[in-house]
């Protein structure tokens, strides 16, 4: 059952930095569906990409798993034997809430409440960072991705979905306006949009696709493509 997100619906005296706490976990599936254009299609893509790249006797990782939607998507795509999914999130509220969502999952999911940077990645054939890397400080993104790369099998697939920015200022303004229109069309008021934007300031830090691609290539990924875009939200893949 989806609970409506109205966290920013009333004027707040003080807007503190966005946190994935109890309040957010309760409304998260509604919040992300109404805030991230293409979220549902990206999850479908994750199932298909998993079916194509998962290897037998391997691990699949959902890093920053929230309610486990990407784990569920991966599980629907797994067509090889002896594959384990690890869903990792450092928000206890998200992990608690995700137990309800993952009840009907086909493959075993190991739910871990931890900072994913502290968890060793091993024998990974598919790794998903679905809108998580954007919450990691930009200066440590290279190290984080290097650690993931190390734990991946040859031929392993990394899927990264992110909000991005554009080098061209006209394109930036154009895509941002469309994202704003998307949120309004999904029932968010101007007040909700502006209060949430303030809360995310300095918490969600987007980069350009070129910055992501250059870093992934520098780390050693053989190929890196963008496979999905909906306004200023994209999903890319990198192959080891
Ligand atoms: C989905 N992937 O529905 N370690 C573990 N978890 C983290 C860390 C960290 N260092 N930093 C942030 N998180 C999901 C959606 S939401 C994206 C991902 C959004 C977690 C954080 O607690 C939150 O649950 C998630 O990453 C980001 O497919 O809200 O835009």
mmCIF file with all atom_site columns, N, CA and C in Angstrom, residues 42-83:
data_model
loop_
_atom_site.group_PDB
_atom_site.id
_atom_site.type_symbol
_atom_site.label_atom_id
_atom_site.label_alt_id
_atom_site.label_comp_id
_atom_site.label_asym_id
_atom_site.label_entity_id
_atom_site.label_seq_id
_atom_site.pdbx_PDB_ins_code
_atom_site.Cartn_x
_atom_site.Cartn_y
_atom_site.Cartn_z
_atom_site.occupancy
_atom_site.B_iso_or_equiv
_atom_site.pdbx_formal_charge
_atom_site.auth_seq_id
_atom_site.auth_comp_id
_atom_site.auth_asym_id
_atom_site.auth_atom_id
_atom_site.pdbx_PDB_model_num
ATOM 1   N N  . UNK A 1 42 ? 13.205 2.516   -15.698 1.00 0.00 ? 42 UNK A N  1
ATOM 2   C CA . UNK A 1 42 ? 14.578 2.134   -15.343 1.00 0.00 ? 42 UNK A CA 1
ATOM 3   C C  . UNK A 1 42 ? 14.570 0.800   -14.602 1.00 0.00 ? 42 UNK A C  1
ATOM 4   N N  . UNK A 1 43 ? 13.602 0.608   -13.713 1.00 0.00 ? 43 UNK A N  1
ATOM 5   C CA . UNK A 1 43 ? 13.517 -0.672  -12.996 1.00 0.00 ? 43 UNK A CA 1
ATOM 6   C C  . UNK A 1 43 ? 13.273 -1.819  -13.976 1.00 0.00 ? 43 UNK A C  1
ATOM 7   N N  . UNK A 1 44 ? 12.416 -1.578  -14.967 1.00 0.00 ? 44 UNK A N  1
ATOM 8   C CA . UNK A 1 44 ? 12.186 -2.623  -15.990 1.00 0.00 ? 44 UNK A CA 1
ATOM 9   C C  . UNK A 1 44 ? 13.486 -2.926  -16.724 1.00 0.00 ? 44 UNK A C  1
ATOM 10  N N  . UNK A 1 45 ? 14.222 -1.867  -17.043 1.00 0.00 ? 45 UNK A N  1
ATOM 11  C CA . UNK A 1 45 ? 15.514 -2.019  -17.724 1.00 0.00 ? 45 UNK A CA 1
ATOM 12  C C  . UNK A 1 45 ? 16.490 -2.816  -16.867 1.00 0.00 ? 45 UNK A C  1
ATOM 13  N N  . UNK A 1 46 ? 16.464 -2.593  -15.559 1.00 0.00 ? 46 UNK A N  1
ATOM 14  C CA . UNK A 1 46 ? 17.376 -3.319  -14.661 1.00 0.00 ? 46 UNK A CA 1
ATOM 15  C C  . UNK A 1 46 ? 17.091 -4.822  -14.723 1.00 0.00 ? 46 UNK A C  1
ATOM 16  N N  . UNK A 1 47 ? 15.821 -5.195  -14.825 1.00 0.00 ? 47 UNK A N  1
ATOM 17  C CA . UNK A 1 47 ? 15.464 -6.633  -14.966 1.00 0.00 ? 47 UNK A CA 1
ATOM 18  C C  . UNK A 1 47 ? 16.064 -7.203  -16.251 1.00 0.00 ? 47 UNK A C  1
ATOM 19  N N  . UNK A 1 48 ? 15.890 -6.475  -17.349 1.00 0.00 ? 48 UNK A N  1
ATOM 20  C CA . UNK A 1 48 ? 16.370 -6.963  -18.649 1.00 0.00 ? 48 UNK A CA 1
ATOM 21  C C  . UNK A 1 48 ? 17.892 -7.015  -18.691 1.00 0.00 ? 48 UNK A C  1
ATOM 22  N N  . UNK A 1 49 ? 18.525 -5.972  -18.164 1.00 0.00 ? 49 UNK A N  1
ATOM 23  C CA . UNK A 1 49 ? 19.994 -5.937  -18.155 1.00 0.00 ? 49 UNK A CA 1
ATOM 24  C C  . UNK A 1 49 ? 20.553 -7.058  -17.278 1.00 0.00 ? 49 UNK A C  1
ATOM 25  N N  . UNK A 1 50 ? 19.870 -7.354  -16.171 1.00 0.00 ? 50 UNK A N  1
ATOM 26  C CA . UNK A 1 50 ? 20.309 -8.437  -15.286 1.00 0.00 ? 50 UNK A CA 1
ATOM 27  C C  . UNK A 1 50 ? 20.209 -9.772  -16.022 1.00 0.00 ? 50 UNK A C  1
ATOM 28  N N  . UNK A 1 51 ? 19.091 -9.979  -16.714 1.00 0.00 ? 51 UNK A N  1
ATOM 29  C CA . UNK A 1 51 ? 18.896 -11.247 -17.433 1.00 0.00 ? 51 UNK A CA 1
ATOM 30  C C  . UNK A 1 51 ? 20.026 -11.470 -18.442 1.00 0.00 ? 51 UNK A C  1
ATOM 31  N N  . UNK A 1 52 ? 20.512 -10.401 -19.005 1.00 0.00 ? 52 UNK A N  1
ATOM 32  C CA . UNK A 1 52 ? 21.532 -10.458 -20.043 1.00 0.00 ? 52 UNK A CA 1
ATOM 33  C C  . UNK A 1 52 ? 22.944 -10.644 -19.465 1.00 0.00 ? 52 UNK A C  1
ATOM 34  N N  . UNK A 1 53 ? 23.182 -10.172 -18.254 1.00 0.00 ? 53 UNK A N  1
ATOM 35  C CA . UNK A 1 53 ? 24.559 -10.137 -17.740 1.00 0.00 ? 53 UNK A CA 1
ATOM 36  C C  . UNK A 1 53 ? 24.837 -10.970 -16.494 1.00 0.00 ? 53 UNK A C  1
ATOM 37  N N  . UNK A 1 54 ? 23.792 -11.469 -15.842 1.00 0.00 ? 54 UNK A N  1
ATOM 38  C CA . UNK A 1 54 ? 24.036 -12.206 -14.599 1.00 0.00 ? 54 UNK A CA 1
ATOM 39  C C  . UNK A 1 54 ? 24.801 -13.503 -14.905 1.00 0.00 ? 54 UNK A C  1
ATOM 40  N N  . UNK A 1 55 ? 25.723 -13.847 -14.003 1.00 0.00 ? 55 UNK A N  1
ATOM 41  C CA . UNK A 1 55 ? 26.543 -15.049 -14.209 1.00 0.00 ? 55 UNK A CA 1
ATOM 42  C C  . UNK A 1 55 ? 26.224 -16.066 -13.118 1.00 0.00 ? 55 UNK A C  1
ATOM 43  N N  . UNK A 1 56 ? 26.352 -17.379 -13.433 1.00 0.00 ? 56 UNK A N  1
ATOM 44  C CA . UNK A 1 56 ? 26.081 -18.375 -12.387 1.00 0.00 ? 56 UNK A CA 1
ATOM 45  C C  . UNK A 1 56 ? 27.088 -18.253 -11.248 1.00 0.00 ? 56 UNK A C  1
ATOM 46  N N  . UNK A 1 57 ? 26.690 -18.664 -10.061 1.00 0.00 ? 57 UNK A N  1
ATOM 47  C CA . UNK A 1 57 ? 27.552 -18.643 -8.868  1.00 0.00 ? 57 UNK A CA 1
ATOM 48  C C  . UNK A 1 57 ? 28.130 -17.242 -8.609  1.00 0.00 ? 57 UNK A C  1
ATOM 49  N N  . UNK A 1 58 ? 27.290 -16.252 -8.699  1.00 0.00 ? 58 UNK A N  1
ATOM 50  C CA . UNK A 1 58 ? 27.797 -14.883 -8.510  1.00 0.00 ? 58 UNK A CA 1
ATOM 51  C C  . UNK A 1 58 ? 26.892 -14.097 -7.564  1.00 0.00 ? 58 UNK A C  1
ATOM 52  N N  . UNK A 1 59 ? 27.306 -12.867 -7.311  1.00 0.00 ? 59 UNK A N  1
ATOM 53  C CA . UNK A 1 59 ? 26.544 -11.979 -6.427  1.00 0.00 ? 59 UNK A CA 1
ATOM 54  C C  . UNK A 1 59 ? 26.016 -10.777 -7.219  1.00 0.00 ? 59 UNK A C  1
ATOM 55  N N  . UNK A 1 60 ? 24.821 -10.322 -6.849  1.00 0.00 ? 60 UNK A N  1
ATOM 56  C CA . UNK A 1 60 ? 24.255 -9.085  -7.404  1.00 0.00 ? 60 UNK A CA 1
ATOM 57  C C  . UNK A 1 60 ? 24.119 -8.099  -6.242  1.00 0.00 ? 60 UNK A C  1
ATOM 58  N N  . UNK A 1 61 ? 24.495 -6.854  -6.459  1.00 0.00 ? 61 UNK A N  1
ATOM 59  C CA . UNK A 1 61 ? 24.442 -5.858  -5.387  1.00 0.00 ? 61 UNK A CA 1
ATOM 60  C C  . UNK A 1 61 ? 23.505 -4.718  -5.738  1.00 0.00 ? 61 UNK A C  1
ATOM 61  N N  . UNK A 1 62 ? 22.703 -4.324  -4.750  1.00 0.00 ? 62 UNK A N  1
ATOM 62  C CA . UNK A 1 62 ? 21.818 -3.161  -4.857  1.00 0.00 ? 62 UNK A CA 1
ATOM 63  C C  . UNK A 1 62 ? 22.315 -2.190  -3.783  1.00 0.00 ? 62 UNK A C  1
ATOM 64  N N  . UNK A 1 63 ? 23.116 -1.203  -4.219  1.00 0.00 ? 63 UNK A N  1
ATOM 65  C CA . UNK A 1 63 ? 23.783 -0.320  -3.251  1.00 0.00 ? 63 UNK A CA 1
ATOM 66  C C  . UNK A 1 63 ? 22.964 0.955   -3.053  1.00 0.00 ? 63 UNK A C  1
ATOM 67  N N  . UNK A 1 64 ? 22.545 1.204   -1.810  1.00 0.00 ? 64 UNK A N  1
ATOM 68  C CA . UNK A 1 64 ? 21.598 2.288   -1.519  1.00 0.00 ? 64 UNK A CA 1
ATOM 69  C C  . UNK A 1 64 ? 20.233 1.799   -1.958  1.00 0.00 ? 64 UNK A C  1
ATOM 70  N N  . UNK A 1 65 ? 19.814 0.687   -1.350  1.00 0.00 ? 65 UNK A N  1
ATOM 71  C CA . UNK A 1 65 ? 18.662 -0.076  -1.856  1.00 0.00 ? 65 UNK A CA 1
ATOM 72  C C  . UNK A 1 65 ? 17.305 0.522   -1.499  1.00 0.00 ? 65 UNK A C  1
ATOM 73  N N  . UNK A 1 66 ? 17.244 1.434   -0.548  1.00 0.00 ? 66 UNK A N  1
ATOM 74  C CA . UNK A 1 66 ? 15.963 1.999   -0.069  1.00 0.00 ? 66 UNK A CA 1
ATOM 75  C C  . UNK A 1 66 ? 14.990 0.862   0.230   1.00 0.00 ? 66 UNK A C  1
ATOM 76  N N  . UNK A 1 67 ? 13.872 0.799   -0.493  1.00 0.00 ? 67 UNK A N  1
ATOM 77  C CA . UNK A 1 67 ? 12.871 -0.242  -0.203  1.00 0.00 ? 67 UNK A CA 1
ATOM 78  C C  . UNK A 1 67 ? 13.156 -1.540  -0.949  1.00 0.00 ? 67 UNK A C  1
ATOM 79  N N  . UNK A 1 68 ? 14.202 -1.555  -1.761  1.00 0.00 ? 68 UNK A N  1
ATOM 80  C CA . UNK A 1 68 ? 14.590 -2.797  -2.449  1.00 0.00 ? 68 UNK A CA 1
ATOM 81  C C  . UNK A 1 68 ? 14.006 -2.955  -3.844  1.00 0.00 ? 68 UNK A C  1
ATOM 82  N N  . UNK A 1 69 ? 13.542 -1.853  -4.436  1.00 0.00 ? 69 UNK A N  1
ATOM 83  C CA . UNK A 1 69 ? 12.913 -1.946  -5.761  1.00 0.00 ? 69 UNK A CA 1
ATOM 84  C C  . UNK A 1 69 ? 13.882 -2.503  -6.809  1.00 0.00 ? 69 UNK A C  1
ATOM 85  N N  . UNK A 1 70 ? 15.143 -2.100  -6.751  1.00 0.00 ? 70 UNK A N  1
ATOM 86  C CA . UNK A 1 70 ? 16.114 -2.594  -7.740  1.00 0.00 ? 70 UNK A CA 1
ATOM 87  C C  . UNK A 1 70 ? 16.464 -4.057  -7.469  1.00 0.00 ? 70 UNK A C  1
ATOM 88  N N  . UNK A 1 71 ? 16.427 -4.473  -6.210  1.00 0.00 ? 71 UNK A N  1
ATOM 89  C CA . UNK A 1 71 ? 16.657 -5.896  -5.881  1.00 0.00 ? 71 UNK A CA 1
ATOM 90  C C  . UNK A 1 71 ? 15.544 -6.741  -6.465  1.00 0.00 ? 71 UNK A C  1
ATOM 91  N N  . UNK A 1 72 ? 14.329 -6.244  -6.308  1.00 0.00 ? 72 UNK A N  1
ATOM 92  C CA . UNK A 1 72 ? 13.165 -6.937  -6.862  1.00 0.00 ? 72 UNK A CA 1
ATOM 93  C C  . UNK A 1 72 ? 13.293 -7.029  -8.388  1.00 0.00 ? 72 UNK A C  1
ATOM 94  N N  . UNK A 1 73 ? 13.711 -5.925  -9.007  1.00 0.00 ? 73 UNK A N  1
ATOM 95  C CA . UNK A 1 73 ? 13.887 -5.904  -10.465 1.00 0.00 ? 73 UNK A CA 1
ATOM 96  C C  . UNK A 1 73 ? 14.967 -6.906  -10.876 1.00 0.00 ? 73 UNK A C  1
ATOM 97  N N  . UNK A 1 74 ? 16.100 -6.904  -10.161 1.00 0.00 ? 74 UNK A N  1
ATOM 98  C CA . UNK A 1 74 ? 17.172 -7.853  -10.505 1.00 0.00 ? 74 UNK A CA 1
ATOM 99  C C  . UNK A 1 74 ? 16.678 -9.274  -10.344 1.00 0.00 ? 74 UNK A C  1
ATOM 100 N N  . UNK A 1 75 ? 15.946 -9.526  -9.261  1.00 0.00 ? 75 UNK A N  1
ATOM 101 C CA . UNK A 1 75 ? 15.509 -10.906 -8.995  1.00 0.00 ? 75 UNK A CA 1
ATOM 102 C C  . UNK A 1 75 ? 14.619 -11.419 -10.129 1.00 0.00 ? 75 UNK A C  1
ATOM 103 N N  . UNK A 1 76 ? 13.849 -10.521 -10.721 1.00 0.00 ? 76 UNK A N  1
ATOM 104 C CA . UNK A 1 76 ? 12.978 -10.938 -11.833 1.00 0.00 ? 76 UNK A CA 1
ATOM 105 C C  . UNK A 1 76 ? 13.789 -11.277 -13.090 1.00 0.00 ? 76 UNK A C  1
ATOM 106 N N  . UNK A 1 77 ? 15.019 -10.790 -13.166 1.00 0.00 ? 77 UNK A N  1
ATOM 107 C CA . UNK A 1 77 ? 15.839 -11.043 -14.345 1.00 0.00 ? 77 UNK A CA 1
ATOM 108 C C  . UNK A 1 77 ? 16.820 -12.201 -14.174 1.00 0.00 ? 77 UNK A C  1
ATOM 109 N N  . UNK A 1 78 ? 16.975 -12.684 -12.937 1.00 0.00 ? 78 UNK A N  1
ATOM 110 C CA . UNK A 1 78 ? 18.001 -13.722 -12.704 1.00 0.00 ? 78 UNK A CA 1
ATOM 111 C C  . UNK A 1 78 ? 17.563 -15.060 -13.318 1.00 0.00 ? 78 UNK A C  1
ATOM 112 N N  . UNK A 1 79 ? 18.400 -15.550 -14.238 1.00 0.00 ? 79 UNK A N  1
ATOM 113 C CA . UNK A 1 79 ? 18.069 -16.793 -14.956 1.00 0.00 ? 79 UNK A CA 1
ATOM 114 C C  . UNK A 1 79 ? 19.230 -17.789 -14.872 1.00 0.00 ? 79 UNK A C  1
ATOM 115 N N  . UNK A 1 80 ? 20.092 -17.607 -13.865 1.00 0.00 ? 80 UNK A N  1
ATOM 116 C CA . UNK A 1 80 ? 21.230 -18.514 -13.671 1.00 0.00 ? 80 UNK A CA 1
ATOM 117 C C  . UNK A 1 80 ? 21.153 -19.071 -12.247 1.00 0.00 ? 80 UNK A C  1
ATOM 118 N N  . UNK A 1 81 ? 21.888 -20.172 -12.002 1.00 0.00 ? 81 UNK A N  1
ATOM 119 C CA . UNK A 1 81 ? 21.770 -20.785 -10.674 1.00 0.00 ? 81 UNK A CA 1
ATOM 120 C C  . UNK A 1 81 ? 22.791 -20.210 -9.695  1.00 0.00 ? 81 UNK A C  1
ATOM 121 N N  . UNK A 1 82 ? 22.426 -20.371 -8.427  1.00 0.00 ? 82 UNK A N  1
ATOM 122 C CA . UNK A 1 82 ? 23.289 -19.973 -7.306  1.00 0.00 ? 82 UNK A CA 1
ATOM 123 C C  . UNK A 1 82 ? 23.698 -18.495 -7.354  1.00 0.00 ? 82 UNK A C  1
ATOM 124 N N  . UNK A 1 83 ? 22.694 -17.638 -7.465  1.00 0.00 ? 83 UNK A N  1
ATOM 125 C CA . UNK A 1 83 ? 22.950 -16.187 -7.467  1.00 0.00 ? 83 UNK A CA 1
ATOM 126 C C  . UNK A 1 83 ? 22.353 -15.597 -6.191  1.00 0.00 ? 83 UNK A C  1
#
